[in-house]
């Protein structure tokens, strides 16, 4: 080879090397010799953490459910008349009614000309005026401050003080968010740092609400699993927390501990002692506590009570209350409101270093502000009608009806599922879901594995195709190896829920028989 | 020591906004005013942002009537609301799970609304086809930009991922880039020629990135912000060719597309220009365009809604985008409805049309007048040059600050134009954004304020600015 050709080859090799270094896929030759342009953005060049993100609640099973709905509406014959989406905690979608007062105020805020309409009660009107006064140009269409409307944050602080028996709350510690999910992800964004062995690790309960694992994957944080104790009604076990932490310290820097109370998907309501133990653990191990308390009004079981992490923290005295760093999250999506579509939420930040808080404030300003209607709704949630006000009676009536219906359905679900051989359901103490354990016959496990599916996904897919009931397989939430579960909401109206539970029973028996 | 002392470096790196200095001073002043402290003004006039409702522009009646009826369906029973309002609310609620705006309705969005959006962009783009599967709802354009950047940017990469950004450029996009661990590579718009985008400058910017970062995307804002340019078709074609040649992913922020004022200027979308260029460009250049319900005639900033349209993306990548967005599930249902109302407004013959038309015409006239007035007044001030505003929501005049003022600013630890804006705030109660927020050329100073405000408010701002500026220039001469 002469010198010139060698140089040419070298140059070509170098340029292709730099293209590879740049992460650009090279031009490809198609079969007919035409250069097909490779894209700038391909699976190989996108952010690698994005690829790892999975979100079971809206994953493949839901996509199939949507397909089936379409097929049904096109007249295709199925063994069921409708698809029932018992997969997502969406109360209104399942027929729960909104609180009239809230909707009245929000309508007045949307179209203030209605203030002259006599069909609206006076207290709704005065609430609307108060909210509009705190909006730029008296319109919900104006941007608000990034941390949220001042007067709403003050109202949230007062609500928290009342809820926690007088434990003080500083409105400056309140950040309004776009649903609780936004607050959670923002905190995680703030926290996650380090590289390799110092990469931030975040402890999450297994089973968990998949937002956490998805966010951690996206941020490239290390997920540290601690198992809830199924035999003890999904309670938290300090020795298990310790085990998870100690193991994780070998390969990452654990800095935060996430708790969902009342639990999702498990429905457990943690006891006060348990919460104290967790706080002590976090203090000892220097972990930032993230308490997801969006289901705080959804407590059904006798002997169970919601204890806010903040209240317990403060009642443990200054040794803890002045040192443990905590963020608690709430939302307008659950409880008795069920207003998922408004994307209202807040987080309370306790004992955060001031400089870090300034960084948090800076971070939230990047998205400008949370949706103003959601902020307005949150204001109503923390500031509902009071005794003596015109709307009080109907408000209480509606709230009580919704919460007691949920309590009834929680009980019903536990009862019916426990009559099925091969299904074992812990009491649904709170939240909106049952998370029963199911026995899947070996043959089915084998078939699932051959098809490359998790056995409980296989089970749930079959259930969907045969009954139209859409559930989320336990593998989407995490579970102990060798165990299988599904998550089903308790939201459908009672009579429909009864039918659903019977169908689930029927299917399970049939499935077990088929694969025995 | 706090557990959280060590936080994400990407968050730390986000530049503290210059506006924060002003914002905290403004809250202080507001407190003082409420305590009865005497000032030459009774209240503050904040024209920093494009937030029309907060500065005298009324929401569109049709929009608010429909939203109210959706929130409180009882309203549909009365005949107080026009028929088309009731019909639209009924249609929208019929598309919601459980017939309620309180459901998640995220798949990731009400499909029929996505269809309406695609019909809208097809109409807008003279028939260039638009496919619903390439359209995603967003929780405002800033959120969407961050989501898309998140897919593009590998925060672990070394060298860093680079994004070519216009200079000047609005703040939040810059913050998003930093927050994701990417590097912004500024390309300077040519102020003296009305802020035009020169391809040679794009080339220079790209060269400057060698060895520093790995540019993968080109971010354009058209109509501009803060610069009031509206790109010509020719300029857009040049940008597309450049993106194609240099293998850059094109991000087109088009939220101000309804605000075009220049003579012989019209908004043409990047999607349309791309399609009209034909193959190979039309089949290959990867483009994401952003729109929002915050701007335009609706001005519904507080709703947090918008959409993103993807062109020529790899289907596998698009699937991941879908997955990311459905995990977020953060677009409020009311915002989705506002989007429908934006892309599908009342038509001639509809009961609400006359009022709708009157209100939008009023806003158009207001804007045209504001553009004229601000141009005249600003350019009459010594030491101020304001380029013609062809589009967008802002004026961005250049202020030639005297050396004494610059020195004083340095002594006070502020950027010179921040110092100017703080003084303006304290003496007149008017809040404008300093140009140093926006990556202006070194050694130049600007201020930005919105023209999407009532004529009265704009006139008052100009009146105050004139008085203040004259005094300021004298004091520091």
mmCIF file of C-alpha atoms in Angstrom, chain A residues 53-173:
data_model
loop_
_atom_site.group_PDB
_atom_site.id
_atom_site.type_symbol
_atom_site.label_atom_id
_atom_site.label_comp_id
_atom_site.label_asym_id
_atom_site.label_seq_id
_atom_site.Cartn_x
_atom_site.Cartn_y
_atom_site.Cartn_z
ATOM 1 C CA UNK A 53 -38.127 4.093 33.048
ATOM 2 C CA UNK A 54 -41.128 1.818 33.425
ATOM 3 C CA UNK A 55 -44.504 2.819 34.724
ATOM 4 C CA UNK A 56 -46.708 -0.160 35.386
ATOM 5 C CA UNK A 57 -49.891 1.705 36.231
ATOM 6 C CA UNK A 58 -50.145 2.932 32.661
ATOM 7 C CA UNK A 59 -48.082 0.187 31.090
ATOM 8 C CA UNK A 60 -48.831 -2.528 28.523
ATOM 9 C CA UNK A 61 -51.866 -3.873 30.352
ATOM 10 C CA UNK A 62 -53.580 -0.504 30.237
ATOM 11 C CA UNK A 63 -52.722 -0.095 26.587
ATOM 12 C CA UNK A 64 -54.355 -3.430 25.881
ATOM 13 C CA UNK A 65 -57.392 -2.354 27.915
ATOM 14 C CA UNK A 66 -57.724 0.767 25.792
ATOM 15 C CA UNK A 67 -57.455 -1.352 22.646
ATOM 16 C CA UNK A 68 -60.180 -3.671 23.903
ATOM 17 C CA UNK A 69 -62.420 -0.710 24.628
ATOM 18 C CA UNK A 70 -61.959 0.451 21.094
ATOM 19 C CA UNK A 71 -62.737 -3.007 19.756
ATOM 20 C CA UNK A 72 -65.890 -3.193 21.878
ATOM 21 C CA UNK A 73 -67.056 0.182 20.641
ATOM 22 C CA UNK A 74 -66.507 -1.034 17.085
ATOM 23 C CA UNK A 75 -68.904 -3.890 17.778
ATOM 24 C CA UNK A 76 -66.409 -6.716 18.210
ATOM 25 C CA UNK A 77 -67.771 -9.571 20.278
ATOM 26 C CA UNK A 78 -66.147 -10.122 23.627
ATOM 27 C CA UNK A 79 -66.926 -12.278 26.679
ATOM 28 C CA UNK A 80 -67.734 -9.025 28.528
ATOM 29 C CA UNK A 81 -69.824 -5.939 27.903
ATOM 30 C CA UNK A 82 -67.369 -3.355 29.196
ATOM 31 C CA UNK A 83 -63.785 -2.884 30.224
ATOM 32 C CA UNK A 84 -63.484 -1.980 33.866
ATOM 33 C CA UNK A 85 -60.386 0.005 34.662
ATOM 34 C CA UNK A 86 -59.765 -1.042 38.234
ATOM 35 C CA UNK A 87 -56.101 -0.280 37.712
ATOM 36 C CA UNK A 88 -55.842 3.388 38.495
ATOM 37 C CA UNK A 89 -56.865 5.378 41.563
ATOM 38 C CA UNK A 90 -59.201 7.612 39.583
ATOM 39 C CA UNK A 91 -62.318 8.091 41.677
ATOM 40 C CA UNK A 92 -64.377 10.237 39.329
ATOM 41 C CA UNK A 93 -63.729 7.910 36.422
ATOM 42 C CA UNK A 94 -65.422 5.246 38.525
ATOM 43 C CA UNK A 95 -68.438 7.395 39.237
ATOM 44 C CA UNK A 96 -67.532 9.114 42.496
ATOM 45 C CA UNK A 97 -69.206 12.533 42.600
ATOM 46 C CA UNK A 98 -67.243 15.742 43.149
ATOM 47 C CA UNK A 99 -67.961 17.922 46.172
ATOM 48 C CA UNK A 100 -70.575 20.429 45.015
ATOM 49 C CA UNK A 101 -69.177 23.353 46.991
ATOM 50 C CA UNK A 102 -65.724 22.974 45.470
ATOM 51 C CA UNK A 103 -67.075 22.916 41.932
ATOM 52 C CA UNK A 104 -69.296 25.908 42.593
ATOM 53 C CA UNK A 105 -66.397 28.006 43.825
ATOM 54 C CA UNK A 106 -64.183 26.938 40.939
ATOM 55 C CA UNK A 107 -66.912 27.757 38.416
ATOM 56 C CA UNK A 108 -67.291 31.195 39.970
ATOM 57 C CA UNK A 109 -63.524 31.652 39.772
ATOM 58 C CA UNK A 110 -63.491 30.574 36.124
ATOM 59 C CA UNK A 111 -66.312 32.883 35.065
ATOM 60 C CA UNK A 112 -66.798 35.621 37.680
ATOM 61 C CA UNK A 113 -69.885 36.955 35.889
ATOM 62 C CA UNK A 114 -71.631 34.111 37.714
ATOM 63 C CA UNK A 115 -71.238 36.046 40.949
ATOM 64 C CA UNK A 116 -74.525 37.714 40.059
ATOM 65 C CA UNK A 117 -76.234 34.326 39.671
ATOM 66 C CA UNK A 118 -78.574 33.627 42.582
ATOM 67 C CA UNK A 119 -78.311 29.882 42.324
ATOM 68 C CA UNK A 120 -74.855 30.017 43.923
ATOM 69 C CA UNK A 121 -74.689 30.107 47.742
ATOM 70 C CA UNK A 122 -73.182 33.151 49.424
ATOM 71 C CA UNK A 123 -70.290 31.322 51.013
ATOM 72 C CA UNK A 124 -69.210 29.947 47.636
ATOM 73 C CA UNK A 125 -69.265 33.470 46.260
ATOM 74 C CA UNK A 126 -67.210 34.940 49.066
ATOM 75 C CA UNK A 127 -64.674 32.138 48.756
ATOM 76 C CA UNK A 128 -64.385 32.766 45.042
ATOM 77 C CA UNK A 129 -63.853 36.480 45.606
ATOM 78 C CA UNK A 130 -61.169 35.791 48.159
ATOM 79 C CA UNK A 131 -59.338 33.474 45.783
ATOM 80 C CA UNK A 132 -59.634 35.820 42.820
ATOM 81 C CA UNK A 133 -58.319 38.712 44.886
ATOM 82 C CA UNK A 134 -55.073 36.819 45.312
ATOM 83 C CA UNK A 135 -54.726 36.195 41.571
ATOM 84 C CA UNK A 136 -53.062 38.647 39.202
ATOM 85 C CA UNK A 137 -55.728 40.747 37.506
ATOM 86 C CA UNK A 138 -58.299 38.718 39.474
ATOM 87 C CA UNK A 139 -57.929 35.903 36.982
ATOM 88 C CA UNK A 140 -56.976 32.257 37.395
ATOM 89 C CA UNK A 141 -55.281 32.676 34.032
ATOM 90 C CA UNK A 142 -52.411 34.704 35.471
ATOM 91 C CA UNK A 143 -49.157 33.131 36.544
ATOM 92 C CA UNK A 144 -48.779 32.823 40.282
ATOM 93 C CA UNK A 145 -45.533 32.940 42.246
ATOM 94 C CA UNK A 146 -43.539 29.752 41.619
ATOM 95 C CA UNK A 147 -43.928 28.610 45.186
ATOM 96 C CA UNK A 148 -47.693 29.096 44.898
ATOM 97 C CA UNK A 149 -50.205 31.793 45.791
ATOM 98 C CA UNK A 150 -49.250 33.354 49.126
ATOM 99 C CA UNK A 151 -52.700 33.309 50.689
ATOM 100 C CA UNK A 152 -53.181 29.656 49.720
ATOM 101 C CA UNK A 153 -49.904 28.713 51.347
ATOM 102 C CA UNK A 154 -51.013 30.517 54.492
ATOM 103 C CA UNK A 155 -54.284 28.589 54.464
ATOM 104 C CA UNK A 156 -52.397 25.318 53.974
ATOM 105 C CA UNK A 157 -50.185 26.158 56.954
ATOM 106 C CA UNK A 158 -53.237 26.818 59.121
ATOM 107 C CA UNK A 159 -54.797 23.524 58.016
ATOM 108 C CA UNK A 160 -51.666 21.632 58.955
ATOM 109 C CA UNK A 161 -51.594 23.317 62.360
ATOM 110 C CA UNK A 162 -55.210 22.350 63.002
ATOM 111 C CA UNK A 163 -54.667 18.823 61.765
ATOM 112 C CA UNK A 164 -51.594 18.376 63.927
ATOM 113 C CA UNK A 165 -53.152 19.689 67.130
ATOM 114 C CA UNK A 166 -51.359 23.026 67.113
ATOM 115 C CA UNK A 167 -47.853 22.049 65.998
ATOM 116 C CA UNK A 168 -46.713 25.271 64.298
ATOM 117 C CA UNK A 169 -46.399 25.475 60.529
ATOM 118 C CA UNK A 170 -44.588 28.249 58.661
ATOM 119 C CA UNK A 171 -46.199 29.173 55.326
ATOM 120 C CA UNK A 172 -42.674 29.656 53.952
ATOM 121 C CA UNK A 173 -42.179 25.920 54.316
#
